[in-house]
CSV table of C-alpha atoms and ligand atoms in Angstrom, one decimal:
chain,number,residue,atom,x,y,z
A,1,MET,CA,-13.0,-4.6,7.1
A,2,TYR,CA,-15.5,-7.4,7.0
A,3,GLY,CA,-15.1,-8.5,10.6
A,4,ALA,CA,-12.4,-9.2,13.2
A,5,GLY,CA,-9.2,-10.2,11.4
A,6,ASP,CA,-10.8,-9.8,8.0
A,7,VAL,CA,-9.3,-6.9,6.0
A,8,ARG,CA,-9.7,-7.0,2.2
A,9,ILE,CA,-8.7,-4.6,-0.6
A,10,ASP,CA,-11.9,-4.1,-2.7
A,11,ASN,CA,-12.9,-2.1,-5.7
A,12,VAL,CA,-15.6,0.4,-4.7
A,13,PRO,CA,-17.5,3.1,-6.7
A,14,ASP,CA,-15.2,6.0,-7.6
A,15,ALA,CA,-15.1,9.0,-5.2
A,16,GLY,CA,-16.5,12.2,-6.7
A,17,LEU,CA,-17.7,15.7,-5.8
A,18,VAL,CA,-21.3,15.7,-4.4
A,19,GLU,CA,-21.7,19.0,-2.6
A,20,PRO,CA,-20.2,22.4,-3.8
A,21,THR,CA,-18.1,22.4,-0.5
A,22,ASP,CA,-16.4,19.1,-1.4
A,23,ALA,CA,-12.9,18.4,-2.6
A,24,LEU,CA,-11.8,15.2,-4.3
A,25,LEU,CA,-8.5,13.9,-3.0
A,26,ARG,CA,-6.1,11.4,-4.5
A,27,VAL,CA,-4.5,9.8,-1.4
A,28,THR,CA,-0.7,9.7,-1.5
A,29,ARG,CA,0.0,8.6,2.1
A,30,ALA,CA,-2.2,6.9,4.7
A,31,CYS,CA,-1.6,4.8,7.8
A,32,ILE,CA,-3.1,2.3,10.2
A,33,CYS,CA,-4.2,3.6,13.6
A,34,GLY,CA,-4.0,1.9,17.0
A,35,SER,CA,-7.8,2.6,17.2
A,36,ASP,CA,-8.3,0.5,14.0
A,37,LEU,CA,-7.2,-2.5,16.0
A,38,TRP,CA,-10.3,-2.3,18.2
A,39,PRO,CA,-12.6,-3.4,15.3
A,40,TYR,CA,-9.8,-5.6,14.0
A,41,ASN,CA,-10.2,-7.6,17.2
A,42,GLN,CA,-13.9,-7.2,17.9
A,43,MET,CA,-15.9,-6.4,14.8
A,44,GLU,CA,-18.8,-8.8,14.0
A,45,HIS,CA,-18.9,-10.1,10.5
A,46,SER,CA,-20.5,-7.7,8.0
A,47,GLU,CA,-21.7,-8.6,4.5
A,48,THR,CA,-21.1,-5.1,3.2
A,49,GLY,CA,-17.9,-4.4,5.1
A,50,GLN,CA,-16.7,-1.2,6.7
A,51,ARG,CA,-14.5,1.4,5.0
A,52,MET,CA,-11.3,2.1,7.1
A,53,GLY,CA,-8.7,4.8,7.6
A,54,HIS,CA,-8.9,8.3,9.0
A,55,GLU,CA,-5.3,9.6,8.6
A,56,PHE,CA,-4.2,10.7,5.1
A,57,ILE,CA,-2.3,13.1,2.9
A,58,GLY,CA,-3.3,13.6,-0.7
A,59,VAL,CA,-3.4,15.8,-3.8
A,60,VAL,CA,-6.6,17.8,-4.6
A,61,GLU,CA,-7.9,16.5,-7.9
A,62,ALA,CA,-11.1,18.6,-8.0
A,63,ALA,CA,-12.8,21.2,-5.9
A,64,GLY,CA,-16.5,22.2,-5.7
A,65,ALA,CA,-17.7,25.6,-6.7
A,66,GLU,CA,-17.8,27.0,-3.2
A,67,VAL,CA,-14.3,25.8,-2.1
A,68,ARG,CA,-11.9,28.7,-1.6
A,69,SER,CA,-8.9,27.5,0.5
A,70,VAL,CA,-7.7,24.6,-1.7
A,71,LYS,CA,-7.3,24.1,-5.4
A,72,PRO,CA,-6.5,21.2,-7.8
A,73,GLY,CA,-2.8,20.3,-7.4
A,74,ASP,CA,-2.5,21.3,-3.8
A,75,LEU,CA,-0.9,18.7,-1.4
A,76,VAL,CA,-3.1,18.7,1.7
A,77,VAL,CA,-3.3,16.9,5.1
A,78,ALA,CA,-6.7,15.9,6.5
A,79,PRO,CA,-7.3,15.7,10.3
A,80,PHE,CA,-9.1,12.5,11.5
A,81,ALA,CA,-12.4,14.3,11.7
A,82,TRP,CA,-13.9,16.6,9.0
A,83,SER,CA,-15.4,20.0,10.1
A,84,ASP,CA,-16.7,23.2,8.6
A,85,GLY,CA,-14.3,25.5,10.5
A,86,THR,CA,-17.0,28.1,11.1
A,87,CYS,CA,-19.5,26.8,13.6
A,88,ASP,CA,-19.5,27.8,17.3
A,89,PHE,CA,-17.3,24.8,18.3
A,90,CYS,CA,-14.8,25.1,15.4
A,91,ARG,CA,-14.3,28.7,16.3
A,92,GLU,CA,-13.6,27.6,19.9
A,93,GLY,CA,-11.0,25.2,18.5
A,94,LEU,CA,-13.1,22.1,19.2
A,95,HIS,CA,-13.4,20.8,15.7
A,96,THR,CA,-14.4,17.3,16.8
A,97,SER,CA,-17.7,18.7,18.0
A,98,CYS,CA,-18.4,20.5,14.7
A,99,LEU,CA,-22.1,21.0,14.2
A,100,ASN,CA,-21.6,20.2,10.4
A,101,GLY,CA,-18.8,17.7,10.6
A,102,GLY,CA,-18.2,14.0,11.0
A,103,TRP,CA,-15.9,11.0,10.8
A,104,TRP,CA,-14.1,9.4,7.9
A,105,ALA,CA,-15.2,5.9,6.8
A,106,ARG,CA,-18.7,6.3,8.4
A,107,ASN,CA,-22.1,7.1,7.0
A,108,GLY,CA,-21.2,6.8,3.4
A,109,ILE,CA,-18.0,8.9,3.7
A,110,ASP,CA,-14.8,7.4,2.2
A,111,GLY,CA,-12.0,6.1,4.4
A,112,GLY,CA,-8.4,7.1,4.0
A,113,GLN,CA,-7.0,3.6,3.4
A,114,GLY,CA,-7.8,3.8,-0.3
A,115,ASP,CA,-6.9,5.6,-3.5
A,116,ALA,CA,-9.3,8.5,-3.3
A,117,VAL,CA,-11.6,10.3,-0.8
A,118,ARG,CA,-14.4,12.8,-1.2
A,119,VAL,CA,-13.7,15.4,1.5
A,120,PRO,CA,-16.8,17.2,2.8
A,121,GLN,CA,-16.4,20.8,4.1
A,122,ALA,CA,-13.0,21.0,2.3
A,123,ASP,CA,-12.4,24.6,3.4
A,124,GLY,CA,-12.7,23.8,7.1
A,125,THR,CA,-11.0,20.5,7.0
A,126,LEU,CA,-7.9,20.5,4.7
A,127,VAL,CA,-4.6,22.2,5.4
A,128,VAL,CA,-2.2,22.9,2.4
A,129,LEU,CA,1.3,21.6,2.9
A,130,PRO,CA,4.2,23.7,1.5
A,131,VAL,CA,6.2,20.7,0.3
A,132,GLY,CA,6.1,18.1,-2.6
A,133,PRO,CA,4.2,14.8,-2.3
A,134,ASP,CA,7.4,12.8,-1.8
A,135,ASP,CA,9.2,15.1,0.6
A,136,ALA,CA,11.3,13.4,3.3
A,137,LEU,CA,9.0,14.9,5.9
A,138,MET,CA,6.0,13.0,4.8
A,139,PRO,CA,5.9,10.6,7.8
A,140,SER,CA,6.0,13.4,10.3
A,141,LEU,CA,3.5,15.5,8.3
A,142,LEU,CA,1.1,12.5,8.3
A,143,THR,CA,1.1,12.3,12.1
A,144,LEU,CA,-0.5,15.8,12.1
A,145,SER,CA,-3.7,14.0,11.0
A,146,ASP,CA,-4.0,12.2,14.3
A,147,VAL,CA,-1.3,10.8,16.6
A,148,MET,CA,0.8,14.0,17.0
A,149,GLY,CA,-2.3,16.1,17.5
A,150,THR,CA,-3.7,13.5,19.9
A,151,GLY,CA,-0.5,13.4,21.9
A,152,HIS,CA,-0.5,17.2,22.0
A,153,HIS,CA,-4.2,17.2,23.1
A,154,ALA,CA,-3.3,14.8,26.0
A,155,ALA,CA,-0.5,17.1,27.1
A,156,LEU,CA,-2.8,20.1,27.0
A,157,ALA,CA,-5.6,18.4,28.9
A,158,ALA,CA,-3.0,17.2,31.5
A,159,ARG,CA,-1.8,20.8,31.8
A,160,VAL,CA,1.8,20.1,31.0
A,161,ALA,CA,3.9,23.1,31.9
A,162,PRO,CA,7.5,24.1,32.1
A,163,GLY,CA,9.4,22.6,35.0
A,164,LYS,CA,6.7,20.1,35.9
A,165,THR,CA,6.5,16.4,35.9
A,166,ALA,CA,4.6,14.5,33.2
A,167,ALA,CA,3.8,10.8,33.1
A,168,VAL,CA,2.7,9.1,29.9
A,169,VAL,CA,0.7,5.9,30.2
A,170,GLY,CA,1.1,3.8,27.0
A,171,ASP,CA,4.0,3.3,24.6
A,172,GLY,CA,2.0,3.2,21.3
A,173,ALA,CA,2.3,5.9,18.7
A,174,VAL,CA,0.1,8.3,20.6
A,175,GLY,CA,2.0,7.8,23.9
A,176,LEU,CA,5.3,8.4,22.0
A,177,CYS,CA,3.8,11.5,20.5
A,178,GLY,CA,2.7,12.4,24.0
A,179,VAL,CA,6.3,12.3,25.1
A,180,ILE,CA,7.2,14.7,22.2
A,181,ALA,CA,4.4,17.0,23.2
A,182,ALA,CA,5.3,17.0,26.9
A,183,LYS,CA,8.9,17.8,26.1
A,184,ARG,CA,7.8,20.5,23.6
A,185,LEU,CA,5.6,22.2,26.3
A,186,GLY,CA,8.5,22.2,28.8
A,187,ALA,CA,8.0,19.3,31.1
A,188,GLU,CA,11.2,18.7,33.1
A,189,GLN,CA,10.7,15.1,34.1
A,190,ILE,CA,8.9,12.8,31.6
A,191,ILE,CA,8.1,9.3,32.8
A,192,LEU,CA,7.0,6.7,30.2
A,193,LEU,CA,5.0,3.7,31.4
A,194,GLY,CA,5.7,1.0,28.8
A,195,ARG,CA,7.5,-2.2,28.3
A,196,HIS,CA,8.5,-2.7,24.6
A,197,PRO,CA,12.2,-2.2,24.2
A,198,ASP,CA,12.0,-0.6,20.7
A,199,ARG,CA,9.3,1.9,21.9
A,200,ILE,CA,11.2,2.7,25.1
A,201,ALA,CA,14.3,3.5,23.0
A,202,LEU,CA,12.3,5.9,20.8
A,203,ALA,CA,10.6,7.5,23.9
A,204,ARG,CA,14.1,8.2,25.3
A,205,ASP,CA,15.1,9.8,22.0
A,206,PHE,CA,11.9,11.9,22.2
A,207,GLY,CA,12.7,13.2,25.7
A,208,ALA,CA,11.5,10.6,28.2
A,209,THR,CA,13.7,10.9,31.3
A,210,ASP,CA,12.5,7.8,33.2
A,211,VAL,CA,10.8,4.5,32.2
A,212,VAL,CA,8.5,2.4,34.3
A,213,ARG,CA,8.0,-1.1,33.0
A,214,GLU,CA,5.9,-2.3,35.9
A,215,ARG,CA,2.1,-2.5,35.7
A,216,GLY,CA,-0.8,-1.9,38.1
A,217,ASP,CA,0.0,-1.1,41.7
A,218,GLU,CA,3.7,-1.7,41.2
A,219,ALA,CA,3.7,1.0,38.4
A,220,VAL,CA,1.9,3.4,40.7
A,221,GLU,CA,4.5,2.7,43.5
A,222,ARG,CA,7.4,3.2,41.1
A,223,VAL,CA,6.1,6.5,39.7
A,224,ARG,CA,5.6,7.8,43.3
A,225,GLU,CA,9.2,6.8,44.1
A,226,LEU,CA,10.4,8.8,41.0
A,227,THR,CA,8.4,11.9,42.0
A,228,GLY,CA,9.3,12.5,45.6
A,229,GLY,CA,6.3,10.3,46.8
A,230,PHE,CA,3.6,12.6,45.4
A,231,GLY,CA,2.9,11.4,41.8
A,232,ALA,CA,3.1,13.4,38.5
A,233,HIS,CA,1.6,16.9,37.9
A,234,SER,CA,0.4,15.8,34.5
A,235,VAL,CA,-0.7,12.3,33.4
A,236,LEU,CA,-1.3,11.5,29.7
A,237,GLU,CA,-3.5,8.5,29.4
A,238,CYS,CA,-2.9,7.1,25.9
A,239,VAL,CA,-4.4,3.6,26.0
A,240,GLY,CA,-8.0,3.6,27.1
A,241,HIS,CA,-8.2,0.3,29.0
A,242,GLY,CA,-9.9,0.4,32.4
A,243,GLU,CA,-6.7,-0.8,33.9
A,244,SER,CA,-4.6,1.9,32.3
A,245,MET,CA,-7.1,4.5,33.5
A,246,VAL,CA,-6.7,3.2,37.1
A,247,THR,CA,-3.0,3.5,36.8
A,248,ALA,CA,-3.2,7.0,35.2
A,249,LEU,CA,-5.4,8.3,38.0
A,250,GLY,CA,-3.3,6.5,40.6
A,251,ILE,CA,-0.1,8.4,39.6
A,252,ALA,CA,-1.6,11.9,39.5
A,253,ARG,CA,-0.5,14.0,42.4
A,254,PRO,CA,-3.0,16.0,44.4
A,255,GLY,CA,-4.0,19.0,42.3
A,256,GLY,CA,-2.7,17.3,39.2
A,257,ALA,CA,-4.5,16.6,35.9
A,258,VAL,CA,-5.1,13.5,33.7
A,259,GLY,CA,-5.5,14.0,30.0
A,260,ARG,CA,-7.2,11.0,28.5
A,261,VAL,CA,-7.1,10.4,24.7
A,262,GLY,CA,-7.2,6.6,24.6
A,263,LEU,CA,-10.7,5.5,23.4
A,264,PRO,CA,-12.4,4.4,26.7
A,265,GLN,CA,-13.2,0.7,26.7
A,266,HIS,CA,-15.1,1.0,30.0
A,267,GLU,CA,-17.9,3.4,30.9
A,268,PRO,CA,-17.2,4.4,34.5
A,269,ILE,CA,-14.2,6.5,35.5
A,270,PRO,CA,-12.6,4.6,38.4
A,271,THR,CA,-11.2,5.8,41.8
A,272,THR,CA,-13.8,8.6,42.2
A,273,MET,CA,-13.3,9.1,45.9
A,274,ARG,CA,-9.5,9.4,45.8
A,275,THR,CA,-9.4,11.7,42.8
A,276,PHE,CA,-12.2,13.8,44.4
A,277,PHE,CA,-10.3,14.3,47.7
A,278,ASP,CA,-7.0,14.9,45.8
A,279,ASN,CA,-8.6,17.5,43.5
A,280,VAL,CA,-7.4,15.7,40.4
A,281,THR,CA,-8.7,17.1,37.1
A,282,ILE,CA,-9.8,14.6,34.5
A,283,GLY,CA,-10.0,16.0,31.0
A,284,GLY,CA,-9.4,15.0,27.4
A,285,GLY,CA,-11.4,13.3,24.6
A,286,PRO,CA,-11.0,13.1,20.9
A,287,ALA,CA,-8.3,15.6,19.9
A,288,PRO,CA,-9.4,18.5,17.6
A,289,ALA,CA,-6.4,17.6,15.4
A,290,ARG,CA,-7.5,20.3,12.9
A,291,ALA,CA,-7.0,23.0,15.5
A,292,TYR,CA,-3.4,22.0,16.2
A,293,ILE,CA,-2.1,21.5,12.6
A,294,GLU,CA,-1.1,25.2,12.2
A,295,GLU,CA,0.6,25.2,15.6
A,296,LEU,CA,2.6,22.0,15.1
A,297,LEU,CA,3.3,22.3,11.4
A,298,PRO,CA,6.3,24.8,11.7
A,299,ASP,CA,8.0,22.5,14.3
A,300,VAL,CA,7.7,19.6,11.8
A,301,LEU,CA,8.9,21.6,8.8
A,302,GLU,CA,11.8,23.0,10.7
A,303,GLY,CA,12.8,19.6,12.2
A,304,ARG,CA,12.2,20.5,15.9
A,305,ILE,CA,10.0,17.5,16.3
A,306,GLU,CA,10.2,14.2,14.4
A,307,PRO,CA,6.9,12.4,15.2
A,308,GLY,CA,7.2,10.5,11.9
A,309,ARG,CA,9.7,8.2,13.6
A,310,VAL,CA,6.8,6.3,15.1
A,311,PHE,CA,6.4,4.7,11.7
A,312,ASP,CA,8.6,1.6,11.6
A,313,ARG,CA,7.1,-0.1,8.6
A,314,VAL,CA,6.0,1.0,5.1
A,315,THR,CA,3.7,-0.9,2.8
A,316,ASN,CA,1.4,-0.3,-0.2
A,317,LEU,CA,-2.3,-0.7,-0.5
A,318,ASP,CA,-2.1,-4.5,-1.0
A,319,GLY,CA,0.0,-4.7,2.1
A,320,VAL,CA,-2.6,-3.1,4.4
A,321,PRO,CA,-4.2,-6.4,5.7
A,322,ASP,CA,-0.7,-7.6,6.7
A,323,GLY,CA,-0.1,-4.2,8.3
A,324,TYR,CA,-3.1,-4.7,10.6
A,325,ARG,CA,-1.7,-8.1,11.5
A,326,ALA,CA,1.8,-6.7,12.2
A,327,MET,CA,0.4,-3.9,14.4
A,328,ASN,CA,-1.9,-6.2,16.2
A,329,GLU,CA,0.9,-8.6,17.0
A,330,ARG,CA,3.1,-5.7,18.1
A,331,GLU,CA,5.6,-6.5,15.4
A,332,ALA,CA,5.2,-2.9,14.2
A,333,ILE,CA,4.4,0.3,16.1
A,334,LYS,CA,2.7,2.1,13.2
A,335,VAL,CA,2.4,1.2,9.5
A,336,LEU,CA,2.7,3.8,6.8
A,337,VAL,CA,0.9,3.2,3.5
A,338,GLU,CA,2.3,4.7,0.3
A,339,LEU,CA,-0.1,4.9,-2.6
B,401,ZN,ZN1,-17.8,23.3,12.9
C-alpha cells in the first residue's frame, strides 16, 4: 500500500530463511481484513510502500535448523501476530504480548498478501492443519488466523456464559464471528447491532436471535426493550469507533462486561461515571489468536461452526486492489485471496 486508496501488486526480494527459528512459507490462502481499511482510507503517501496482510495459510517450503514443530510440506495457519510460544506471556495465553514476537508486514517482516512469507519463531507461531491445501474447509480454517479468534476473544472478554444475554456491536466479519462465539459459549439471547441485510441474514444463520438496526441513543433504547429494561450481560464491541463504544457501554447492564476488539479510533473510554456506578467491566484488546487455534480447530474440522461463510468474494493476487475497494464500499463483507 502506497497511500490511501493506492494498493499495488509489486515484485519484492524473495523471502528466505534468516534465523534458525524461521520457516519459509508459500502462501496458498490469504485475505483482506477490516483493519486493512483504516490505512486504505487514511494512509499518507509513502515512496517505499507498506507490506500488507496478516491472515494466511501456506505450505512450509523450508525450515531453519532449530525448528521442531513444522517441516517442509506441512500445511499451516499463521495467527495475525507471530510469537515464540515460550515467554511469560505466551505461557499465559497472551501471545499478542510476546516478549519475542511481533506483527506481520511491519519492521521488515513480510505481509500475508503475497506469494511467500518468512515466518519468525515458527515453532511458537504456526499450527499444522490436518487437511490438504484445497480442502473445502479452507475459508473457515483461514478465519482462525484472525476474525474467528477475535470474535471468540470479544466473547471471552465480555464474559459470555450459558443462559445469558449477549449483544454484538458491528456486523462486519468480526462481529459475525462474535455471534458464532457467543452462540458457541451458550448465550441464550444474541442481539446483533447492524444494518446491512446480507450481514443480518448471515448473523441469524449463525445464531443471532434479535437484530437492532437503529444507531446511537435509539439503539440503546431498543436493546433495553429487548432485555427487560436492563441491557445485556455481555457486549462484544467489534467496530472501534468512539460512537460504537458509547453504544456498547450504553447497552451493558449493571454488573455486565464489554469486550472490545475493534481497534480504538479514539483515546478516551467514554461514559466513565455511568459504567463506574454500574460496575461495568471493560476488557479486551488484540486477540491472542494463536492461543485459540487449538480450541476452535476441532469445531471447524467437524463442521460445528462455519466462520468461513463471512467470505463472500474470492479473488487472486492481481485482484487484491479491487478487493480493498469492494470491502471499503461495503460491496463485500470479506475477500478471500487464492494464490
Ligand atoms: Zn512469547
